[in-house]
Coordinates of C-alpha atoms in Angstrom, one line a residue:
Chain A
M1447 CA -19.9 29.9 -3.0
T1448 CA -22.4 28.6 -5.4
Q1449 CA -23.8 25.3 -4.4
E1450 CA -26.3 26.8 -2.2
Q1451 CA -27.5 29.0 -5.0
R1452 CA -28.1 26.1 -7.3
P1453 CA -31.2 24.1 -7.2
P1454 CA -30.3 20.6 -6.0
L1455 CA -30.3 17.8 -8.6
P1456 CA -33.6 16.0 -9.0
S1457 CA -33.6 12.5 -7.4
A1458 CA -33.5 9.6 -9.8
A1459 CA -35.3 7.5 -7.1
R1460 CA -32.7 4.8 -7.9
T1461 CA -30.2 3.0 -5.9
V1462 CA -26.7 2.4 -7.2
F1463 CA -24.6 -0.5 -5.9
F1464 CA -20.8 -0.8 -6.2
V1465 CA -20.0 -4.4 -5.9
S1466 CA -16.4 -5.7 -5.6
D1467 CA -14.4 -8.6 -4.2
G1468 CA -11.9 -6.0 -2.9
T1469 CA -12.4 -2.5 -1.5
G1470 CA -14.9 -1.4 -4.1
I1471 CA -12.9 1.8 -4.8
T1472 CA -12.4 1.1 -8.5
A1473 CA -16.1 0.2 -8.9
E1474 CA -17.0 3.4 -7.2
T1475 CA -14.6 5.6 -9.1
F1476 CA -15.8 4.2 -12.4
G1477 CA -19.4 4.3 -11.5
H1478 CA -19.2 7.9 -10.4
S1479 CA -17.6 8.9 -13.6
V1480 CA -20.5 7.3 -15.5
L1481 CA -23.2 8.7 -13.2
T1482 CA -21.9 12.3 -13.3
Q1483 CA -23.0 12.3 -17.0
F1484 CA -26.5 12.5 -15.6
E1485 CA -28.0 15.4 -13.8
L1486 CA -29.6 13.2 -11.2
R1487 CA -29.0 12.2 -7.6
F1488 CA -28.7 8.5 -6.8
R1489 CA -28.7 6.7 -3.5
Q1490 CA -25.4 4.9 -3.3
V1491 CA -24.4 1.8 -1.6
R1492 CA -21.0 0.1 -1.6
L1493 CA -20.8 -3.6 -1.2
P1494 CA -17.1 -4.4 -0.8
F1495 CA -15.3 -7.7 -0.1
I1496 CA -18.0 -9.9 -1.8
D1497 CA -15.7 -12.9 -2.1
T1498 CA -17.9 -15.9 -1.2
L1499 CA -21.1 -17.3 -2.7
D1500 CA -22.9 -16.5 0.6
K1501 CA -21.9 -12.9 0.4
A1502 CA -23.0 -12.7 -3.2
Y1503 CA -26.4 -14.1 -2.4
D1504 CA -26.6 -11.6 0.4
A1505 CA -25.8 -8.8 -2.0
V1506 CA -28.5 -9.9 -4.4
R1507 CA -31.0 -9.8 -1.5
K1508 CA -30.0 -6.2 -0.8
I1509 CA -30.2 -5.2 -4.4
N1510 CA -33.7 -6.8 -4.7
E1511 CA -34.9 -5.0 -1.6
A1512 CA -33.8 -1.7 -3.1
F1513 CA -35.8 -2.6 -6.2
A1514 CA -38.9 -3.2 -4.0
T1515 CA -38.4 0.0 -2.2
D1516 CA -37.6 2.3 -5.1
G1517 CA -39.9 0.8 -7.6
H1518 CA -37.1 1.1 -10.2
R1519 CA -34.3 -1.2 -11.1
P1520 CA -31.2 -0.5 -9.1
I1521 CA -27.9 0.0 -11.1
I1522 CA -25.0 -2.2 -10.3
F1523 CA -21.3 -1.4 -11.1
S1524 CA -19.3 -4.5 -10.5
T1525 CA -15.6 -5.3 -10.6
L1526 CA -16.1 -8.9 -9.5
V1527 CA -13.4 -11.0 -11.1
K1528 CA -14.7 -14.6 -10.4
A1529 CA -17.4 -15.7 -12.8
E1530 CA -19.1 -17.8 -10.1
L1531 CA -19.7 -14.6 -8.1
S1532 CA -20.7 -12.3 -10.9
D1533 CA -23.1 -15.0 -12.2
V1534 CA -24.9 -14.8 -8.9
I1535 CA -25.1 -11.0 -8.9
R1536 CA -26.2 -11.0 -12.5
Q1537 CA -29.4 -12.7 -11.4
C1538 CA -30.5 -9.7 -9.4
K1539 CA -33.4 -7.4 -10.4
G1540 CA -31.0 -4.7 -11.3
M1541 CA -29.1 -3.3 -14.3
Y1542 CA -25.8 -5.1 -14.2
M1543 CA -22.7 -3.5 -15.5
D1544 CA -19.6 -5.6 -15.4
M1545 CA -16.3 -3.9 -15.9
F1546 CA -14.1 -7.0 -15.9
Q1547 CA -16.0 -9.2 -18.3
T1548 CA -16.5 -6.3 -20.7
F1549 CA -12.8 -5.5 -20.9
V1550 CA -10.6 -8.2 -19.4
A1551 CA -11.8 -11.0 -21.7
P1552 CA -11.0 -9.1 -24.9
L1553 CA -7.6 -8.1 -23.5
E1554 CA -6.8 -11.8 -22.8
Q1555 CA -7.3 -12.4 -26.5
E1556 CA -5.2 -9.4 -27.5
L1557 CA -2.3 -10.2 -25.2
G1558 CA -2.4 -13.9 -25.9
V1559 CA -2.3 -14.7 -22.1
K1560 CA -4.8 -15.6 -19.5
S1561 CA -5.5 -13.1 -16.8
T1562 CA -4.7 -14.2 -13.3
H1563 CA -8.3 -13.9 -12.2
T1564 CA -7.0 -14.1 -8.8
I1565 CA -9.1 -12.5 -6.1
G1566 CA -6.9 -10.6 -3.7
R1567 CA -4.0 -10.1 -6.0
S1568 CA -4.2 -6.4 -5.0
H1569 CA -3.7 -7.5 -1.4
N1570 CA 0.0 -7.8 -2.3
I1571 CA 0.0 -4.1 -3.1
V1572 CA 1.6 -3.3 0.3
D1573 CA 4.8 -5.0 -0.7
S1574 CA 5.1 -3.3 -4.0
E1575 CA 7.6 -0.6 -4.6
E1576 CA 4.9 1.8 -5.9
Y1577 CA 2.9 1.5 -2.7
R1578 CA 6.0 2.1 -0.5
N1579 CA 6.8 5.1 -2.6
R1580 CA 3.4 6.5 -2.0
I1581 CA 3.7 6.1 1.8
E1582 CA 7.1 7.6 1.8
A1583 CA 5.9 10.5 -0.3
I1584 CA 3.0 11.1 2.1
N1585 CA 5.5 11.3 5.0
F1586 CA 7.7 13.6 3.0
S1587 CA 4.9 15.9 2.1
L1588 CA 3.7 16.1 5.6
A1589 CA 7.2 16.9 6.9
H1590 CA 7.6 19.6 4.3
D1591 CA 4.1 21.1 4.6
D1592 CA 3.9 24.9 5.0
G1593 CA 7.7 25.4 4.8
Q1594 CA 8.2 23.4 8.0
S1595 CA 11.5 22.0 6.9
H1596 CA 14.3 22.9 4.5
K1597 CA 15.9 19.4 5.0
N1598 CA 16.1 17.1 2.0
L1599 CA 14.5 19.6 -0.4
A1600 CA 16.8 18.1 -3.0
E1601 CA 14.6 15.0 -2.7
A1602 CA 11.4 16.8 -3.5
D1603 CA 9.8 16.2 -7.0
V1604 CA 8.0 19.5 -6.8
I1605 CA 7.8 22.5 -4.5
L1606 CA 4.6 24.4 -4.4
V1607 CA 4.5 28.0 -3.5
G1608 CA 1.6 30.5 -3.1
V1609 CA -0.1 32.6 -0.5
S1610 CA -1.6 31.0 2.6
R1611 CA -4.8 29.1 1.7
S1612 CA -4.2 29.0 -2.0
G1613 CA -4.5 25.2 -2.0
K1614 CA -0.9 24.1 -1.6
T1615 CA -1.4 21.6 1.3
P1616 CA -4.3 19.5 -0.1
T1617 CA -2.6 19.4 -3.5
S1618 CA 0.7 18.3 -2.0
L1619 CA -1.0 15.5 -0.1
Y1620 CA -2.9 14.4 -3.2
L1621 CA 0.2 14.3 -5.3
A1622 CA 1.9 12.1 -2.7
M1623 CA -1.0 9.8 -2.0
Q1624 CA -2.1 9.3 -5.6
Y1625 CA 1.2 9.4 -7.5
G1626 CA 4.0 8.9 -4.9
I1627 CA 5.2 12.4 -5.8
K1628 CA 7.3 14.1 -3.0
A1629 CA 5.7 17.5 -2.9
A1630 CA 7.0 20.1 -0.5
N1631 CA 5.1 23.4 -0.1
Y1632 CA 6.2 26.9 0.9
P1633 CA 3.9 29.8 1.8
L1634 CA 4.6 33.2 0.2
I1635 CA 4.2 35.6 3.1
P1636 CA 4.3 39.4 3.5
D1637 CA 8.0 39.2 4.6
D1638 CA 8.8 37.7 1.2
F1639 CA 7.0 40.5 -0.6
E1640 CA 8.8 43.2 1.4
R1641 CA 12.1 41.5 0.6
G1642 CA 11.0 41.1 -3.0
R1643 CA 12.6 37.6 -3.1
L1644 CA 11.5 34.0 -2.8
P1645 CA 12.5 32.3 0.5
S1646 CA 16.2 31.8 -0.1
A1647 CA 16.2 28.1 0.6
L1648 CA 14.3 27.7 -2.6
Y1649 CA 16.6 29.3 -5.2
Q1650 CA 18.7 26.3 -5.9
F1651 CA 15.5 24.3 -6.6
K1652 CA 13.8 26.7 -9.0
A1653 CA 13.3 24.2 -11.7
K1654 CA 10.9 22.2 -9.6
I1655 CA 8.9 25.1 -8.1
F1656 CA 5.3 25.5 -9.2
G1657 CA 3.0 28.3 -8.1
L1658 CA -0.6 28.3 -7.1
T1659 CA -2.7 31.5 -7.1
I1660 CA -6.3 32.3 -6.5
T1661 CA -8.7 35.2 -6.9
P1662 CA -8.6 37.6 -4.0
E1663 CA -12.4 37.3 -3.6
R1664 CA -12.3 33.5 -3.2
L1665 CA -9.2 33.7 -0.9
S1666 CA -11.0 36.2 1.3
E1667 CA -14.0 33.8 1.6
I1668 CA -11.8 30.9 2.5
R1669 CA -9.8 32.8 5.1
N1670 CA -13.0 34.3 6.6
E1671 CA -14.1 30.7 7.3
R1672 CA -11.1 30.3 9.5
R1673 CA -10.6 33.7 11.0
A1674 CA -13.7 35.8 10.4
G1675 CA -13.3 39.5 10.3
S1676 CA -9.4 39.4 10.6
K1677 CA -7.0 41.6 8.7
Y1678 CA -5.7 38.3 7.3
A1679 CA -9.0 37.5 5.7
A1680 CA -9.9 41.1 4.6
L1681 CA -10.4 41.5 0.9
E1682 CA -8.0 44.4 0.7
N1683 CA -5.2 42.3 2.3
C1684 CA -6.0 39.4 0.1
R1685 CA -5.8 41.6 -3.0
Y1686 CA -2.4 42.9 -1.8
E1687 CA -1.0 39.4 -1.1
V1688 CA -2.3 37.8 -4.4
N1689 CA -1.0 40.7 -6.4
E1690 CA 2.4 40.6 -4.8
A1691 CA 2.7 36.8 -5.1
E1692 CA 1.8 36.9 -8.8
L1693 CA 4.3 39.7 -9.5
M1694 CA 7.0 37.7 -7.8
M1695 CA 6.2 34.5 -9.7
K1696 CA 6.3 36.4 -13.0
R1697 CA 9.6 38.1 -12.0
E1698 CA 11.1 34.8 -11.1
G1699 CA 9.8 33.0 -14.1
I1700 CA 7.8 30.5 -12.0
R1701 CA 5.0 28.5 -13.7
W1702 CA 1.7 28.9 -12.0
L1703 CA -2.0 28.3 -12.3
S1704 CA -5.1 29.5 -10.5
S1705 CA -6.8 27.1 -8.1
T1706 CA -10.0 29.2 -7.9
T1707 CA -12.2 26.9 -9.9
K1708 CA -9.9 23.8 -10.1
S1709 CA -10.1 20.7 -8.0
I1710 CA -7.0 19.2 -6.4
E1711 CA -7.3 16.4 -9.0
E1712 CA -7.2 18.9 -11.9
I1713 CA -4.4 21.0 -10.3
S1714 CA -2.3 17.9 -9.7
T1715 CA -2.7 16.6 -13.3
T1716 CA -1.6 20.0 -14.6
I1717 CA 1.4 20.1 -12.4
L1718 CA 2.5 16.6 -13.4
Q1719 CA 2.3 17.6 -17.0
E1720 CA 4.4 20.7 -16.4
I1721 CA 7.0 19.3 -14.0
K1722 CA 7.3 15.8 -15.6
P1723 CA 8.9 14.0 -12.8
D1724 CA 11.6 11.6 -14.0
R1725 CA 10.2 8.4 -12.8
R1726 CA 7.4 7.9 -15.2
E1727 CA 5.5 9.5 -18.1
Y1728 CA 2.4 11.6 -17.7
Chain B
M850 CA 10.1 -6.8 2.6
T851 CA 9.4 -8.9 -0.3
Q852 CA 9.3 -6.9 -3.5
E853 CA 13.1 -7.2 -3.8
Q854 CA 12.9 -11.0 -3.4
R855 CA 10.3 -11.4 -6.2
P856 CA 11.3 -11.6 -9.8
P857 CA 10.1 -8.5 -11.6
L858 CA 7.1 -9.0 -13.9
P859 CA 7.9 -9.7 -17.5
S860 CA 7.4 -6.8 -19.9
A861 CA 4.5 -6.9 -22.2
A862 CA 6.4 -4.7 -24.6
R863 CA 3.1 -2.8 -24.9
T864 CA 2.3 0.8 -24.3
V865 CA -1.0 1.6 -22.5
F866 CA -2.6 5.0 -23.1
F867 CA -5.1 6.6 -20.8
V868 CA -7.1 9.2 -22.8
S869 CA -9.5 11.6 -21.3
D870 CA -11.0 15.1 -21.9
G871 CA -10.4 15.7 -18.2
T872 CA -7.7 14.8 -15.8
G873 CA -7.5 11.2 -16.9
I874 CA -7.7 9.9 -13.3
T875 CA -10.8 7.8 -14.0
A876 CA -9.3 6.3 -17.1
E877 CA -6.1 5.5 -15.2
T878 CA -7.8 4.0 -12.2
F879 CA -10.1 1.9 -14.4
G880 CA -7.2 0.8 -16.7
H881 CA -5.0 -0.2 -13.8
S882 CA -7.8 -2.4 -12.3
V883 CA -8.0 -4.2 -15.6
L884 CA -4.2 -4.4 -16.2
T885 CA -3.5 -5.8 -12.7
Q886 CA -5.3 -8.9 -13.9
F887 CA -2.3 -9.7 -16.0
E888 CA 1.1 -10.5 -14.7
L889 CA 2.8 -8.2 -17.1
R890 CA 4.5 -4.8 -17.0
F891 CA 3.2 -2.1 -19.4
R892 CA 4.7 1.2 -20.4
Q893 CA 2.0 3.8 -19.4
V894 CA 1.2 7.1 -20.8
R895 CA -1.5 9.5 -19.7
L896 CA -3.1 11.8 -22.3
P897 CA -5.3 14.2 -20.3
F898 CA -7.3 17.2 -21.4
I899 CA -7.9 15.9 -25.0
D900 CA -10.8 18.3 -25.6
T901 CA -10.3 19.4 -29.2
L902 CA -10.0 17.7 -32.5
D903 CA -6.4 18.9 -32.9
K904 CA -5.4 17.3 -29.6
A905 CA -7.2 14.1 -30.6
Y906 CA -5.2 13.9 -33.8
D907 CA -2.1 14.5 -31.8
A908 CA -3.0 11.7 -29.5
V909 CA -3.5 9.3 -32.4
R910 CA 0.0 10.3 -33.7
K911 CA 1.5 9.4 -30.3
I912 CA -0.4 6.1 -30.2
N913 CA 0.7 5.1 -33.7
E914 CA 4.3 6.0 -32.9
A915 CA 4.1 3.6 -29.9
F916 CA 2.8 0.9 -32.2
A917 CA 5.8 1.5 -34.6
T918 CA 8.3 1.4 -31.7
D919 CA 6.8 -1.6 -29.8
G920 CA 5.8 -3.7 -32.7
H921 CA 2.5 -4.5 -30.8
R922 CA -0.8 -2.7 -30.7
P923 CA -1.0 -0.2 -27.9
I924 CA -3.9 -0.5 -25.5
I925 CA -6.1 2.6 -25.0
F926 CA -8.4 3.2 -22.1
S927 CA -10.6 6.2 -22.9
T928 CA -13.2 8.2 -20.9
L929 CA -13.8 10.6 -23.8
V930 CA -17.4 11.7 -23.8
K931 CA -17.8 13.5 -27.1
A932 CA -18.3 11.2 -30.0
E933 CA -16.4 13.4 -32.4
L934 CA -13.3 13.0 -30.3
S935 CA -13.6 9.3 -29.6
D936 CA -14.3 8.7 -33.3
V937 CA -10.8 10.2 -34.0
I938 CA -9.0 8.2 -31.4
R939 CA -10.8 5.0 -32.5
Q940 CA -9.0 5.3 -35.8
C941 CA -5.6 4.7 -34.2
K942 CA -3.6 1.5 -34.6
G943 CA -4.4 0.4 -31.0
M944 CA -6.9 -1.6 -29.1
Y945 CA -9.6 0.9 -28.1
M946 CA -11.6 0.5 -24.9
D947 CA -14.3 3.1 -24.4
M948 CA -15.8 3.3 -20.9
F949 CA -18.4 5.8 -21.8
Q950 CA -19.9 4.4 -24.9
T951 CA -20.0 1.0 -23.4
F952 CA -21.9 2.0 -20.3
V953 CA -23.4 5.5 -20.6
A954 CA -25.5 4.8 -23.7
P955 CA -27.3 1.8 -22.1
L956 CA -27.9 3.9 -19.0
E957 CA -29.5 6.6 -21.0
Q958 CA -32.0 4.1 -22.1
E959 CA -32.5 2.6 -18.6
L960 CA -33.1 6.1 -17.0
G961 CA -35.1 7.5 -19.9
V962 CA -33.0 10.7 -20.0
K963 CA -30.1 11.9 -22.1
S964 CA -26.7 12.2 -20.4
T965 CA -25.3 15.7 -20.3
H966 CA -22.4 14.7 -22.5
T967 CA -20.9 17.9 -21.3
I968 CA -17.2 18.1 -21.3
G969 CA -16.0 19.9 -18.2
R970 CA -19.0 19.2 -16.1
S971 CA -16.7 17.8 -13.5
H972 CA -15.0 21.3 -13.5
N973 CA -17.8 22.4 -11.3
I974 CA -16.7 19.9 -8.7
V975 CA -15.0 22.7 -6.7
D976 CA -18.4 24.3 -5.9
S977 CA -20.0 21.1 -4.7
E978 CA -20.7 20.3 -1.1
E979 CA -18.9 17.0 -1.4
Y980 CA -15.7 18.7 -2.6
R981 CA -15.8 21.2 0.2
N982 CA -16.3 18.5 2.7
R983 CA -13.3 16.7 1.5
I984 CA -11.1 19.8 1.8
E985 CA -12.5 20.6 5.2
A986 CA -11.8 17.0 6.2
I987 CA -8.2 17.2 5.0
N988 CA -7.6 20.3 7.1
F989 CA -9.3 18.6 10.1
S990 CA -7.2 15.5 9.8
L991 CA -4.0 17.4 9.5
A992 CA -4.9 19.5 12.5
H993 CA -5.7 16.4 14.5
D994 CA -2.7 14.3 13.3
D995 CA -0.7 12.5 16.0
G996 CA -2.8 13.8 18.9
Q997 CA -1.8 17.4 18.1
S998 CA -5.1 18.8 19.2
H999 CA -8.0 17.9 21.5
K1000 CA -10.1 20.7 20.1
N1001 CA -13.3 19.8 18.2
L1002 CA -12.9 16.0 18.7
A1003 CA -16.7 15.9 18.8
E1004 CA -16.6 16.8 15.1
A1005 CA -14.4 13.8 14.2
D1006 CA -16.1 11.0 12.3
V1007 CA -13.4 8.5 13.5
I1008 CA -10.5 8.6 15.9
L1009 CA -7.7 6.2 15.0
V1010 CA -5.4 4.9 17.8
G1011 CA -2.3 2.7 17.6
V1012 CA 1.4 2.7 18.3
S1013 CA 3.7 5.1 16.5
R1014 CA 4.1 4.0 12.8
S1015 CA 1.2 1.6 12.7
G1016 CA -0.3 3.5 9.7
K1017 CA -2.6 6.0 11.4
T1018 CA -1.5 9.1 9.5
P1019 CA -1.7 7.9 5.9
T1020 CA -5.1 6.2 6.7
S1021 CA -6.5 9.4 8.3
L1022 CA -5.5 11.5 5.3
Y1023 CA -6.8 8.9 2.8
L1024 CA -10.2 8.8 4.6
A1025 CA -10.3 12.6 4.5
M1026 CA -9.2 13.0 0.9
Q1027 CA -11.2 10.2 -0.6
Y1028 CA -14.4 10.3 1.5
G1029 CA -14.5 13.6 3.3
I1030 CA -14.3 11.7 6.6
K1031 CA -12.9 13.8 9.5
A1032 CA -10.3 11.4 10.9
A1033 CA -8.3 12.4 14.0
N1034 CA -5.5 10.1 15.2
Y1035 CA -3.8 9.5 18.6
P1036 CA -0.6 7.6 19.2
L1037 CA -0.6 5.1 22.0
I1038 CA 2.7 5.7 23.8
P1039 CA 4.5 4.1 26.7
D1040 CA 3.0 6.7 29.1
D1041 CA -0.4 5.3 28.2
F1042 CA 0.7 1.8 28.8
E1043 CA 2.1 2.6 32.2
R1044 CA -1.1 4.4 33.2
G1045 CA -3.0 1.5 31.8
R1046 CA -5.6 3.8 30.3
L1047 CA -6.3 5.5 27.0
P1048 CA -5.5 9.2 26.7
S1049 CA -8.2 10.7 28.8
A1050 CA -9.5 13.1 26.1
L1051 CA -10.7 10.1 24.2
Y1052 CA -13.0 8.4 26.7
Q1053 CA -16.1 10.4 25.8
F1054 CA -15.6 9.5 22.1
K1055 CA -15.1 5.8 22.5
A1056 CA -17.8 4.9 20.0
K1057 CA -15.8 6.3 17.2
I1058 CA -12.4 5.0 18.1
F1059 CA -10.8 2.5 15.8
G1060 CA -7.5 0.8 16.5
L1061 CA -4.6 -0.1 14.1
T1062 CA -2.1 -2.7 15.0
I1063 CA 0.9 -4.2 13.2
T1064 CA 3.3 -7.1 13.7
P1065 CA 6.3 -6.2 15.8
E1066 CA 8.6 -7.4 13.1
R1067 CA 7.1 -5.1 10.4
L1068 CA 7.0 -2.2 12.9
S1069 CA 10.6 -2.6 13.7
E1070 CA 11.5 -2.6 10.0
I1071 CA 9.5 0.6 9.5
R1072 CA 10.9 2.3 12.5
N1073 CA 14.5 1.3 11.6
E1074 CA 14.0 3.1 8.3
R1075 CA 13.5 6.3 10.3
R1076 CA 15.8 5.8 13.2
A1077 CA 18.2 3.0 12.6
G1078 CA 19.5 1.2 15.6
S1079 CA 17.4 3.2 18.1
K1080 CA 15.7 1.7 21.1
Y1081 CA 12.4 3.0 19.5
A1082 CA 13.0 0.7 16.6
A1083 CA 14.4 -2.3 18.4
L1084 CA 12.3 -5.5 17.9
E1085 CA 12.1 -6.1 21.7
N1086 CA 10.6 -2.6 22.2
C1087 CA 8.2 -3.0 19.3
R1088 CA 7.1 -6.3 20.8
Y1089 CA 6.4 -4.6 24.1
E1090 CA 4.5 -1.7 22.6
V1091 CA 2.4 -3.8 20.2
N1092 CA 1.5 -6.2 23.0
E1093 CA 0.5 -3.4 25.4
A1094 CA -1.5 -1.6 22.8
E1095 CA -3.4 -4.8 21.8
L1096 CA -4.1 -5.6 25.5
M1097 CA -5.4 -2.1 26.0
M1098 CA -7.6 -2.2 23.0
K1099 CA -9.0 -5.5 24.1
R1100 CA -9.6 -4.2 27.6
E1101 CA -11.4 -1.1 26.4
G1102 CA -13.4 -3.0 23.8
I1103 CA -12.0 -1.1 20.9
R1104 CA -12.4 -2.5 17.4
W1105 CA -9.1 -2.9 15.6
L1106 CA -7.3 -4.5 12.6
S1107 CA -3.8 -5.2 11.6
S1108 CA -2.3 -2.9 9.0
T1109 CA 0.7 -5.3 8.4
T1110 CA -0.5 -6.6 5.0
K1111 CA -3.2 -4.1 4.2
S1112 CA -3.1 -1.0 2.0
I1113 CA -4.5 2.3 3.2
E1114 CA -7.3 1.7 0.8
E1115 CA -8.2 -1.6 2.3
I1116 CA -7.9 -0.3 5.9
S1117 CA -10.1 2.7 5.1
T1118 CA -12.8 0.6 3.5
T1119 CA -12.9 -1.7 6.6
I1120 CA -13.1 1.2 8.9
L1121 CA -15.9 2.8 7.0
Q1122 CA -17.9 -0.5 7.2
E1123 CA -17.3 -0.7 10.9
I1124 CA -17.8 2.9 11.9
K1125 CA -20.6 3.7 9.4
P1126 CA -20.5 7.5 9.6
D1127 CA -24.0 9.0 9.5
R1128 CA -23.8 10.9 6.3
R1129 CA -24.0 8.2 3.8
E1130 CA -24.1 4.4 3.3
Y1131 CA -21.1 2.3 2.8

């Protein structure tokens, strides 16, 4: 839709570095959330696994090179835990923002315990129950994508329904990957509309069904990317399917939201608030 | 493996709140990275979509209730952007950590521009090219999971290979979802080992092939969860497959890593560093 119609953001002519002794994902997520507050584009470089002095000095060299090239101070988002490493990076010719020293130190005081300050603690993540739940949920969501299997639906935390291409699959996978939520999904298809009933396998699980809808215009666009000019993608057909799906969800008392202008992150958060899976609070 | 053998972390008897005017994902990711520095368990509550004064006062009530229940100050990780909302939350009986005021204000000065401070700017994410790339990559990775399709392999950014259950599928989906990387994956199966060659569809794309391996012991464990007592899961068979797969990858000069103790986040970061897809720097 609209990105092409918008003027691109002006360039900040700045390089942003995400520096971490691990994967750098936290540094990047945090940095992005700060940077989106500015209507500027930044050149972005991730420097993960900075876990020795040598690598830290190498990172400083890269940062200083960017300074020389850009003519402006680079911006550094760091999640380095070890002081001897962050002390090196801090000497660079950039603006240094340190997530850990800013927040971990005050927390040590509040909690009355020292932080582990262990590089690589997150490497044990693979053995954790939370991680294994996530992997299991991904496998579950894949096996229950697009109504593929009725098996073990009792195990599902949520069952998404909606017309084809309303956003069910990416949302299911995101719920699984991010939260370890077992999310099955079922397409609502013309057969269901003619019968005027949900797929019968779903009735006993109605409490955990959540619907996605979408505007017919956006749906037609998305379907045309896949099958240009087909009846499936035609606006008139999309209007029919969306209208029937919404009627059915209303009739069955199913909660739903429109995915038209929502990201999978936003859809997932809303679903978690509505469904409130047992295992934790949202 | 090991989680069961470890004593559970002691409880901090503290409640942690993630407060945001959006989904709360950034607040949660950031908060987790700080909290994992402490060997303590925390009760965790996400308070997303706090975008009005009423909701902010409601959040303060919840935080103060936790204080009364726990007998300790709750800990608040906030990504609230609007000062009138964060000023309300700040009055709570908790320890308030504000990511935006700590980092956005200094950046405004550095960049010489005001931040947009617009709640809901991230709601436009759906129209962005980056977001559409991610959704397209998820669809691509799903369609090219487990060697399902040879079509459009030229479009793949990376092709993962490895024995069944070595971690290819969750890694492919994570690469797609997080980075918009089109990741196909192909299982290496006994047929390939007997032929002594990679699946022939892959040869022309060798530059973007990356291998995953795993210890036979861990592989046998994982396979036994799916098909207990099968030949497929037997340790001896896993030893054979892993050994053959590693020999083949060595022979073909394919880069690979072991997924045994690595999370999909860590595997993905390493792959990005090795493969260096064109479209951005890592």
